[in-house]
Short mmCIF file of C-alpha atoms and ligand atoms in Angstrom, two decimals:
data_model
loop_
_atom_site.label_atom_id
_atom_site.label_comp_id
_atom_site.label_asym_id
_atom_site.label_seq_id
_atom_site.Cartn_x
_atom_site.Cartn_y
_atom_site.Cartn_z
CA MET A 1 5.90 27.77 11.03
CA SER A 2 7.87 26.06 13.79
CA THR A 3 11.64 25.70 13.86
CA PHE A 4 11.23 22.12 12.65
CA LYS A 5 10.34 20.53 9.36
CA ALA A 6 9.37 17.00 8.44
CA PRO A 7 12.61 15.00 7.99
CA LYS A 8 14.09 14.74 4.49
CA GLY A 9 12.23 12.27 2.31
CA THR A 10 9.08 12.38 4.41
CA TYR A 11 5.87 14.35 4.23
CA ASP A 12 2.78 14.82 6.34
CA LEU A 13 -0.71 13.77 5.39
CA ILE A 14 -2.98 16.66 6.19
CA PRO A 15 -6.67 17.35 5.60
CA PRO A 16 -8.33 17.46 3.20
CA GLN A 17 -5.85 15.43 1.05
CA SER A 18 -5.29 12.92 3.84
CA ALA A 19 -8.84 11.63 3.26
CA THR A 20 -7.67 10.34 -0.13
CA TYR A 21 -4.99 8.22 1.57
CA LEU A 22 -7.55 6.70 3.90
CA ALA A 23 -9.84 5.99 0.97
CA VAL A 24 -7.01 4.35 -0.99
CA ARG A 25 -6.11 2.09 1.95
CA GLU A 26 -9.77 1.22 2.29
CA ALA A 27 -10.18 0.50 -1.43
CA ILE A 28 -7.11 -1.76 -1.50
CA SER A 29 -8.09 -3.69 1.62
CA ALA A 30 -11.82 -4.09 0.81
CA PRO A 31 -11.38 -6.90 -1.76
CA LEU A 32 -9.01 -8.70 0.65
CA LYS A 33 -11.44 -8.54 3.57
CA ASN A 34 -14.03 -9.90 1.19
CA SER A 35 -11.83 -12.88 0.23
CA GLY A 36 -10.90 -14.50 3.51
CA TYR A 37 -7.89 -12.38 4.47
CA GLY A 38 -7.60 -11.50 8.18
CA TYR A 39 -5.98 -8.30 9.42
CA ILE A 40 -2.51 -8.54 10.96
CA GLU A 41 -0.41 -5.83 12.56
CA THR A 42 3.23 -6.29 13.46
CA PRO A 43 5.75 -3.94 15.15
CA GLY A 44 7.34 -1.09 13.22
CA PHE A 45 10.77 -2.55 13.97
CA GLU A 46 12.21 -6.06 14.10
CA ASN A 47 15.46 -7.82 14.76
CA VAL A 48 17.72 -6.66 11.92
CA GLU A 49 18.65 -10.25 11.17
CA LEU A 50 15.06 -11.04 10.16
CA PHE A 51 15.37 -8.65 7.23
CA ALA A 52 18.95 -9.61 6.42
CA ARG A 53 17.79 -13.20 5.98
CA GLY A 54 14.20 -12.59 4.96
CA VAL A 55 14.79 -9.89 2.37
CA GLY A 56 18.28 -11.03 1.36
CA GLU A 57 21.83 -9.95 2.19
CA SER A 58 22.47 -8.97 -1.41
CA THR A 59 19.47 -6.73 -1.95
CA ASP A 60 19.57 -2.93 -2.11
CA ILE A 61 17.06 -2.87 0.73
CA VAL A 62 19.42 -4.61 3.13
CA THR A 63 22.75 -3.27 1.92
CA LYS A 64 21.79 0.38 1.44
CA GLU A 65 18.28 1.26 2.47
CA MET A 66 17.71 -0.10 5.96
CA TYR A 67 17.41 2.06 9.04
CA ALA A 68 19.34 -0.22 11.40
CA PHE A 69 20.31 0.73 14.94
CA GLU A 70 21.42 -0.64 18.26
CA THR A 71 19.16 -0.06 21.27
CA LYS A 72 20.40 1.05 24.68
CA GLY A 73 19.95 -2.58 25.71
CA GLY A 74 22.25 -3.74 22.91
CA ASP A 75 19.60 -5.23 20.59
CA GLN A 76 20.23 -4.89 16.86
CA LEU A 77 16.99 -3.66 15.33
CA ALA A 78 15.81 -2.13 12.07
CA LEU A 79 12.78 -0.09 11.11
CA ARG A 80 10.78 -2.36 8.83
CA PRO A 81 11.60 -1.76 5.15
CA GLU A 82 8.86 -4.13 3.95
CA GLY A 83 6.10 -6.32 5.32
CA THR A 84 6.50 -9.91 4.16
CA ALA A 85 9.29 -11.03 6.49
CA SER A 86 7.54 -9.57 9.55
CA VAL A 87 4.17 -11.07 8.68
CA LEU A 88 5.66 -14.50 8.11
CA ARG A 89 7.65 -14.21 11.35
CA ALA A 90 4.47 -13.32 13.24
CA ALA A 91 2.44 -16.12 11.63
CA LEU A 92 5.11 -18.67 12.55
CA GLU A 93 5.45 -17.29 16.07
CA ALA A 94 1.68 -17.61 16.62
CA ASN A 95 1.65 -21.07 14.99
CA LEU A 96 -1.09 -19.95 12.61
CA HIS A 97 0.17 -22.51 10.11
CA LYS A 98 -0.50 -25.33 12.59
CA ALA A 99 -4.18 -24.53 13.09
CA GLY A 100 -4.98 -26.91 10.24
CA ASN A 101 -6.39 -24.31 7.94
CA LEU A 102 -3.98 -23.54 5.12
CA PRO A 103 -3.43 -21.20 3.49
CA VAL A 104 -3.16 -18.64 6.25
CA LYS A 105 -4.43 -15.49 4.52
CA LEU A 106 -3.42 -12.15 6.04
CA TRP A 107 -3.54 -8.51 5.05
CA TYR A 108 -1.78 -5.52 6.57
CA SER A 109 -1.45 -1.78 6.23
CA GLY A 110 1.24 0.47 7.61
CA SER A 111 4.37 2.58 7.38
CA TYR A 112 7.67 1.37 5.90
CA TYR A 113 11.09 2.96 6.01
CA ARG A 114 13.90 2.96 3.49
CA TYR A 115 16.93 5.19 3.34
CA GLU A 116 16.62 6.10 -0.33
CA ARG A 117 17.40 9.12 -2.45
CA PRO A 118 14.16 11.07 -2.09
CA GLN A 119 12.32 12.06 -5.26
CA LYS A 120 8.76 12.13 -6.46
CA GLY A 121 7.21 8.76 -5.63
CA ARG A 122 10.25 7.64 -3.65
CA TYR A 123 10.27 8.53 0.01
CA ARG A 124 12.06 7.47 3.17
CA HIS A 125 8.78 6.88 4.92
CA PHE A 126 5.96 5.48 2.84
CA SER A 127 2.84 3.45 3.21
CA GLN A 128 1.82 0.06 1.89
CA VAL A 129 -1.16 -2.23 2.02
CA GLY A 130 -0.13 -5.85 1.60
CA ALA A 131 -1.48 -9.38 1.50
CA GLU A 132 0.14 -12.75 2.13
CA ALA A 133 -1.27 -16.26 1.58
CA ILE A 134 0.92 -18.65 3.52
CA GLY A 135 1.35 -22.41 3.33
CA THR A 136 -0.24 -23.48 0.05
CA GLU A 137 1.05 -24.10 -3.44
CA ASP A 138 -1.85 -23.56 -5.81
CA PRO A 139 -1.84 -21.45 -8.97
CA ALA A 140 -5.36 -20.29 -8.10
CA LEU A 141 -3.93 -18.56 -5.05
CA ASP A 142 -1.38 -16.64 -7.14
CA ALA A 143 -4.18 -15.72 -9.54
CA GLU A 144 -6.47 -14.68 -6.67
CA LEU A 145 -3.98 -12.15 -5.36
CA ILE A 146 -3.36 -10.61 -8.77
CA ILE A 147 -7.10 -10.44 -9.45
CA LEU A 148 -7.75 -8.75 -6.08
CA ALA A 149 -5.11 -6.10 -6.70
CA ASP A 150 -6.56 -5.48 -10.15
CA GLN A 151 -10.02 -5.19 -8.59
CA ALA A 152 -8.71 -2.68 -6.02
CA TYR A 153 -7.08 -0.43 -8.63
CA ARG A 154 -10.17 -0.58 -10.81
CA ALA A 155 -12.44 0.24 -7.88
CA LEU A 156 -10.38 3.41 -7.46
CA GLY A 157 -11.03 4.23 -11.10
CA LEU A 158 -7.47 3.60 -12.30
CA ARG A 159 -7.12 2.45 -15.90
CA ASN A 160 -3.60 3.25 -17.09
CA PHE A 161 -1.85 0.50 -15.18
CA ARG A 162 -0.37 -2.72 -16.50
CA ILE A 163 0.36 -6.05 -14.89
CA LEU A 164 3.75 -7.55 -15.67
CA LEU A 165 4.08 -11.26 -15.08
CA ASN A 166 6.96 -13.71 -15.01
CA SER A 167 8.06 -16.99 -13.49
CA LEU A 168 11.41 -17.30 -11.75
CA GLY A 169 11.46 -21.09 -11.58
CA ASP A 170 11.99 -23.12 -8.44
CA LYS A 171 14.80 -24.79 -6.57
CA GLU A 172 15.13 -27.39 -9.35
CA CYS A 173 15.49 -25.21 -12.41
CA ARG A 174 16.49 -21.81 -11.05
CA PRO A 175 20.05 -22.82 -9.98
CA VAL A 176 20.76 -24.22 -13.46
CA TYR A 177 19.64 -20.96 -15.02
CA ARG A 178 21.55 -18.93 -12.46
CA ALA A 179 24.78 -20.73 -13.36
CA ALA A 180 24.19 -20.26 -17.10
CA LEU A 181 23.45 -16.56 -16.57
CA GLN A 182 26.59 -16.14 -14.47
CA ASP A 183 28.68 -17.69 -17.24
CA PHE A 184 27.20 -15.22 -19.72
CA LEU A 185 27.54 -12.18 -17.47
CA ARG A 186 31.17 -12.93 -16.59
CA GLY A 187 32.02 -12.42 -20.26
CA LEU A 188 30.73 -8.79 -20.25
CA GLU A 189 32.34 -5.43 -19.56
CA LEU A 190 30.93 -4.60 -16.14
CA ASP A 191 32.01 -2.36 -13.30
CA GLU A 192 33.19 -3.83 -10.04
CA ASP A 193 29.86 -3.40 -8.20
CA THR A 194 27.98 -5.15 -10.94
CA ARG A 195 30.56 -7.96 -11.12
CA ARG A 196 30.01 -8.53 -7.42
CA ARG A 197 26.29 -8.67 -8.07
CA VAL A 198 26.94 -11.31 -10.73
CA ASP A 199 28.45 -13.44 -7.97
CA ILE A 200 25.72 -13.01 -5.36
CA ASN A 201 22.54 -12.17 -7.23
CA PRO A 202 23.00 -12.44 -11.01
CA LEU A 203 19.27 -12.19 -11.81
CA ARG A 204 19.29 -8.68 -10.39
CA VAL A 205 21.69 -7.61 -13.15
CA LEU A 206 18.91 -8.19 -15.70
CA ASP A 207 17.00 -5.49 -13.87
CA ASP A 208 19.83 -2.93 -14.17
CA LYS A 209 18.38 0.32 -15.52
CA ARG A 210 21.61 1.60 -17.14
CA GLU A 211 21.82 1.69 -20.92
CA THR A 212 25.47 0.51 -20.90
CA VAL A 213 24.41 -2.64 -19.09
CA GLN A 214 21.13 -3.20 -20.91
CA LYS A 215 22.70 -3.18 -24.37
CA GLN A 216 25.10 -5.96 -23.38
CA LEU A 217 22.25 -8.16 -22.22
CA ASP A 218 20.99 -9.06 -25.69
CA GLY A 219 21.60 -12.74 -26.09
CA ALA A 220 21.60 -13.47 -22.37
CA PRO A 221 20.18 -16.89 -21.59
CA LYS A 222 16.45 -16.69 -21.00
CA LEU A 223 14.86 -18.05 -17.87
CA ARG A 224 11.92 -19.26 -19.93
CA ASP A 225 14.17 -21.75 -21.71
CA TYR A 226 15.29 -23.18 -18.38
CA LEU A 227 11.97 -23.59 -16.56
CA CYS A 228 11.30 -27.20 -15.51
CA GLU A 229 8.08 -28.91 -16.58
CA ALA A 230 6.44 -28.39 -13.18
CA CYS A 231 7.18 -24.66 -13.20
CA LYS A 232 6.00 -24.28 -16.79
CA ALA A 233 2.72 -26.07 -16.02
CA TYR A 234 2.20 -24.01 -12.87
CA HIS A 235 2.83 -20.75 -14.69
CA GLU A 236 0.54 -21.72 -17.53
CA GLN A 237 -2.28 -22.30 -15.02
CA VAL A 238 -1.77 -18.88 -13.43
CA ARG A 239 -1.92 -17.31 -16.87
CA GLU A 240 -5.07 -19.22 -17.82
CA LEU A 241 -6.85 -18.30 -14.60
CA LEU A 242 -6.05 -14.62 -15.10
CA THR A 243 -7.22 -14.73 -18.69
CA ALA A 244 -10.46 -16.47 -17.67
CA ALA A 245 -11.01 -13.74 -15.08
CA GLY A 246 -10.60 -11.08 -17.74
CA VAL A 247 -7.43 -9.68 -16.15
CA ALA A 248 -4.99 -8.56 -18.81
CA PHE A 249 -1.27 -9.03 -18.21
CA GLU A 250 2.00 -8.80 -20.09
CA ASP A 251 4.65 -11.51 -19.98
CA ASP A 252 7.86 -9.81 -18.92
CA GLU A 253 10.96 -11.95 -18.88
CA LYS A 254 13.04 -9.18 -17.38
CA LEU A 255 10.90 -8.97 -14.29
CA VAL A 256 13.12 -10.53 -11.66
CA ARG A 257 12.40 -8.84 -8.36
CA GLY A 258 15.81 -10.06 -7.32
CA LEU A 259 15.18 -11.47 -3.89
CA ASP A 260 16.65 -14.91 -3.47
CA TYR A 261 13.53 -16.31 -1.91
CA TYR A 262 11.22 -15.42 -4.79
CA THR A 263 10.15 -18.51 -6.73
CA ARG A 264 7.84 -19.11 -9.66
CA THR A 265 5.20 -16.39 -10.04
CA THR A 266 6.42 -12.79 -9.83
CA PHE A 267 4.46 -9.76 -10.87
CA GLU A 268 4.51 -6.02 -10.78
CA PHE A 269 1.85 -3.37 -11.30
CA VAL A 270 3.16 -0.39 -13.21
CA HIS A 271 1.41 2.86 -13.93
CA ASP A 272 2.24 4.74 -17.10
CA GLY A 273 1.68 8.20 -15.65
CA LEU A 274 4.38 8.09 -13.00
CA GLY A 275 7.70 8.51 -14.82
CA SER A 276 10.57 6.50 -13.42
CA GLN A 277 8.85 5.57 -10.13
CA SER A 278 6.32 3.60 -12.13
CA ALA A 279 5.81 0.54 -9.90
CA VAL A 280 2.66 0.97 -7.86
CA GLY A 281 2.88 -2.51 -6.41
CA GLY A 282 4.52 -5.87 -6.71
CA GLY A 283 4.74 -9.33 -5.34
CA GLY A 284 5.17 -12.98 -6.01
CA ARG A 285 5.64 -16.44 -4.66
CA TYR A 286 8.25 -17.01 -1.97
CA ASP A 287 8.30 -20.73 -1.35
CA GLY A 288 11.72 -20.69 0.34
CA LEU A 289 11.30 -17.80 2.76
CA SER A 290 9.86 -19.65 5.75
CA GLU A 291 12.81 -22.03 5.85
CA MET A 292 15.23 -19.13 5.47
CA ILE A 293 13.93 -17.62 8.69
CA GLY A 294 13.97 -20.92 10.57
CA GLY A 295 10.42 -22.15 9.90
CA PRO A 296 9.06 -25.24 8.16
CA ALA A 297 8.55 -25.44 4.40
CA LEU A 298 5.58 -23.17 3.68
CA PRO A 299 5.06 -22.25 0.04
CA SER A 300 3.49 -18.79 0.01
CA VAL A 301 2.56 -15.87 -2.20
CA GLY A 302 1.87 -12.21 -1.54
CA TRP A 303 1.99 -8.62 -2.70
CA ALA A 304 2.44 -5.11 -1.40
CA LEU A 305 0.88 -2.06 -3.02
CA GLY A 306 2.32 1.39 -2.44
CA VAL A 307 -0.29 3.82 -1.14
CA ASP A 308 1.76 6.96 -1.92
CA ARG A 309 2.29 5.98 -5.56
CA THR A 310 -1.33 4.91 -5.92
CA VAL A 311 -2.35 8.42 -4.85
CA LEU A 312 0.08 9.84 -7.43
CA ALA A 313 -1.44 7.52 -10.04
CA LEU A 314 -4.90 8.89 -9.22
CA GLU A 315 -3.56 12.41 -9.72
CA ALA A 316 -1.92 11.39 -12.99
CA GLU A 317 -5.26 10.12 -14.29
CA GLY A 318 -7.09 13.17 -12.96
CA ILE A 319 -9.26 11.06 -10.67
CA ALA A 320 -10.82 12.76 -7.65
CA LEU A 321 -12.28 10.16 -5.31
CA ASP A 322 -15.83 10.71 -4.23
CA ILE A 323 -15.20 11.37 -0.56
CA PRO A 324 -18.28 12.41 1.42
CA ALA A 325 -17.93 15.71 3.30
CA ALA A 326 -16.73 15.06 6.82
CA THR A 327 -19.50 17.22 8.24
CA ALA A 328 -23.19 17.02 7.37
CA VAL A 329 -24.59 19.50 9.89
CA TYR A 330 -22.98 22.63 11.32
CA ALA A 331 -24.49 24.26 14.40
CA VAL A 332 -24.30 28.02 14.88
CA PRO A 333 -25.38 29.28 18.32
CA LEU A 334 -25.97 32.99 18.84
CA GLY A 335 -25.59 33.73 22.54
CA GLU A 336 -24.98 31.77 25.73
CA GLU A 337 -28.35 30.08 26.02
CA ALA A 338 -28.26 28.95 22.38
CA ARG A 339 -24.77 27.61 22.90
CA ARG A 340 -25.96 25.34 25.71
CA VAL A 341 -29.07 24.17 23.85
CA LEU A 342 -27.42 23.60 20.46
CA PHE A 343 -24.48 21.80 22.05
CA GLY A 344 -27.05 19.34 23.39
CA VAL A 345 -28.59 18.90 19.93
CA VAL A 346 -25.11 18.39 18.42
CA THR A 347 -24.33 15.68 20.96
CA GLU A 348 -27.63 13.93 20.25
CA LEU A 349 -27.07 14.08 16.47
CA ARG A 350 -23.55 12.68 16.81
CA ARG A 351 -24.78 9.84 19.00
CA SER A 352 -27.27 8.92 16.31
CA GLY A 353 -24.51 8.86 13.71
CA VAL A 354 -24.96 12.25 12.00
CA ALA A 355 -21.61 13.94 11.31
CA THR A 356 -21.99 17.25 13.08
CA ASP A 357 -19.76 20.18 14.01
CA PHE A 358 -20.22 23.29 16.09
CA ALA A 359 -19.12 26.92 15.92
CA TYR A 360 -16.80 27.09 18.90
CA GLY A 361 -15.23 30.14 20.41
CA GLY A 362 -18.26 32.47 20.38
CA LYS A 363 -17.98 33.41 16.70
CA GLY A 364 -20.35 35.99 15.30
CA LEU A 365 -23.02 34.93 12.78
CA LYS A 366 -21.03 35.97 9.70
CA ASN A 367 -17.86 34.15 10.68
CA ALA A 368 -19.76 31.12 11.88
CA MET A 369 -21.65 30.83 8.56
CA LYS A 370 -18.32 31.03 6.72
CA SER A 371 -17.07 28.12 8.80
CA ALA A 372 -20.30 26.24 8.11
CA ASN A 373 -19.81 26.65 4.36
CA ARG A 374 -16.15 25.66 4.56
CA SER A 375 -17.00 22.51 6.47
CA GLY A 376 -18.91 21.20 3.47
CA ALA A 377 -22.03 20.67 5.59
CA ARG A 378 -25.42 20.26 3.88
CA LEU A 379 -27.34 21.91 6.73
CA ALA A 380 -26.73 24.68 9.23
CA LEU A 381 -28.56 24.78 12.51
CA VAL A 382 -28.89 28.37 13.72
CA ALA A 383 -30.52 29.60 16.92
CA GLY A 384 -30.59 32.89 18.83
CA GLU A 385 -32.49 34.10 21.87
CA ARG A 386 -35.66 34.89 19.95
CA ASP A 387 -35.78 31.41 18.36
CA LEU A 388 -35.35 29.74 21.71
CA ALA A 389 -38.07 31.87 23.24
CA GLU A 390 -40.36 30.53 20.52
CA GLY A 391 -39.12 26.99 21.10
CA VAL A 392 -37.63 26.66 17.59
CA VAL A 393 -34.29 26.54 15.77
CA GLN A 394 -33.62 27.63 12.19
CA LEU A 395 -32.62 24.85 9.83
CA LYS A 396 -30.86 26.26 6.80
CA ASP A 397 -30.16 24.25 3.66
CA LEU A 398 -26.71 25.48 2.64
CA GLU A 399 -27.17 24.40 -0.97
CA SER A 400 -30.52 26.05 -1.70
CA GLY A 401 -30.29 28.76 0.97
CA GLU A 402 -33.79 27.83 2.10
CA GLN A 403 -34.44 28.29 5.81
CA THR A 404 -37.21 26.81 7.97
CA ALA A 405 -38.07 27.08 11.65
CA VAL A 406 -38.28 23.67 13.31
CA ALA A 407 -39.54 22.90 16.81
CA LEU A 408 -36.58 22.23 19.08
CA GLY A 409 -37.87 18.81 20.15
CA ALA A 410 -38.30 17.69 16.52
CA VAL A 411 -35.09 19.04 15.00
CA ALA A 412 -32.92 15.92 15.31
CA GLU A 413 -35.61 13.84 13.67
CA GLU A 414 -36.14 16.45 10.92
CA ILE A 415 -32.39 16.51 10.18
CA ARG A 416 -32.16 12.73 9.94
CA ARG A 417 -35.15 12.80 7.58
CA THR A 418 -33.65 15.55 5.37
CA LEU A 419 -30.27 13.81 5.15
CA GLY A 420 -31.95 10.51 4.43
P1 LIG B 501 11.24 0.34 -6.76
O1 LIG B 501 11.73 -0.54 -7.86
O2 LIG B 501 10.43 1.49 -7.24
O3 LIG B 501 12.32 0.73 -5.80
P2 LIG B 501 10.59 -1.84 -5.03
O4 LIG B 501 10.77 -3.04 -5.86
O5 LIG B 501 11.70 -1.45 -4.09
O6 LIG B 501 10.20 -0.57 -5.92
P3 LIG B 501 8.68 -3.16 -3.33
O7 LIG B 501 9.66 -3.51 -2.31
O8 LIG B 501 8.16 -4.23 -4.21
O9 LIG B 501 9.22 -1.95 -4.22
O10 LIG B 501 7.46 -2.40 -2.63
C1 LIG B 501 6.12 -2.48 -3.15
C2 LIG B 501 5.62 -1.11 -3.51
O11 LIG B 501 5.88 -0.17 -2.47
C3 LIG B 501 6.27 -0.48 -4.72
O12 LIG B 501 5.70 -0.96 -5.90
C4 LIG B 501 6.00 0.99 -4.51
O13 LIG B 501 4.69 1.33 -4.92
C5 LIG B 501 6.08 1.13 -3.03
N1 LIG B 501 7.40 1.65 -2.63
C6 LIG B 501 8.57 0.99 -2.49
N2 LIG B 501 9.56 1.81 -2.11
C7 LIG B 501 8.99 3.04 -1.97
C8 LIG B 501 9.47 4.33 -1.59
N3 LIG B 501 10.74 4.52 -1.23
N4 LIG B 501 8.60 5.38 -1.58
C9 LIG B 501 7.31 5.21 -1.93
N5 LIG B 501 6.80 4.03 -2.30
C10 LIG B 501 7.61 2.95 -2.32
MG1 LIG B 502 13.23 -0.08 -4.17
#
């Protein structure tokens, strides 16, 4: 071990488990790539103000969790705590919304940083795959995103997850509800922090996990009773489209995802095997965000799925992904001449797409065969002086143990044939 350890709240992805993370990212992004979403990558840090405005001054993310710093040049930056604000900023900067092809559909994958209290499923560095559909108001688009996330989780084999769905209203009906909720909350016994939250972000109080708060919330005005006709109709269409697609969901009035810019559809994916860090992903419509960061009105919807928690969900359900062995063929040279010849065969196999590895460092036969078995390879390619003198190499099937001599010139072809 070195003197150093991974910083608190972080962990390294190392083989072989790291292959699962790659496979999860791939499984989440595959349905997006197949549905018109283009890949976008933005910097790992942004102007801190983008997040203050784009995530919301009153959110935990901005007030407590952001890694903000000043550069030597005096710029105020922050490591990105989430993806939506950056992606929208980049889309606006590149004028993607002006190309006459709305919605702009984008997907991303990367690292995010939040200064949180580390615990299982909650880290200071974590990984998300996300999708945003920018510039169109259409319930089919909200439904599409939810269906694609459901498809991704199912493709991974996950079953014990649920989709929670709610509507937060729009700029017509939400303020009326907000005022009514504030009136109600101001009559409760709340600590100072929570009272401040009532002033700046009252919906977030509904999401408070503490028993003392929750039991006072019975009888709070319900958003559902305040939704305007347009929001009700919109939400009903999202629900119908999901039902028609066979995607089960639960209506959850308490689901607020308290960012000020969230409007109408909000949803969360929760997994029942994860204890208190149960959200594996979430998202919703954010019709006001573009204007909040200085852009034109661009109604949009998106989600982000947590890769780390998805991996934990797989573990909770006892699912081992079917990940092909990294190596198909392992070459074992015995002696200098064999080393030169087999290295040539290895290079040829690799160039033709066969995953091949080589016993480096002049290992003896026994050690080299151990490495071959550990690599997960189907075939070992063994050659010593005598084989070479006869113009052959030994091809050993590591599953059956069967060994055959193959002419050197024909071995690459024979391997490709055996592996199919
Ligand atoms: P939570 O309520 O658990 O804090 P959140 O609402 O802050 O989640 P989002 O901002 O919606 O989470 O992020 C989307 C997804 O990213 C979450 O559902 C979760 O899977 C993952 N995620 C968020 N924060 C973390 C973290 N600190 N560590 C690991 N995964 C995280
Ligand atoms: Mg959080």
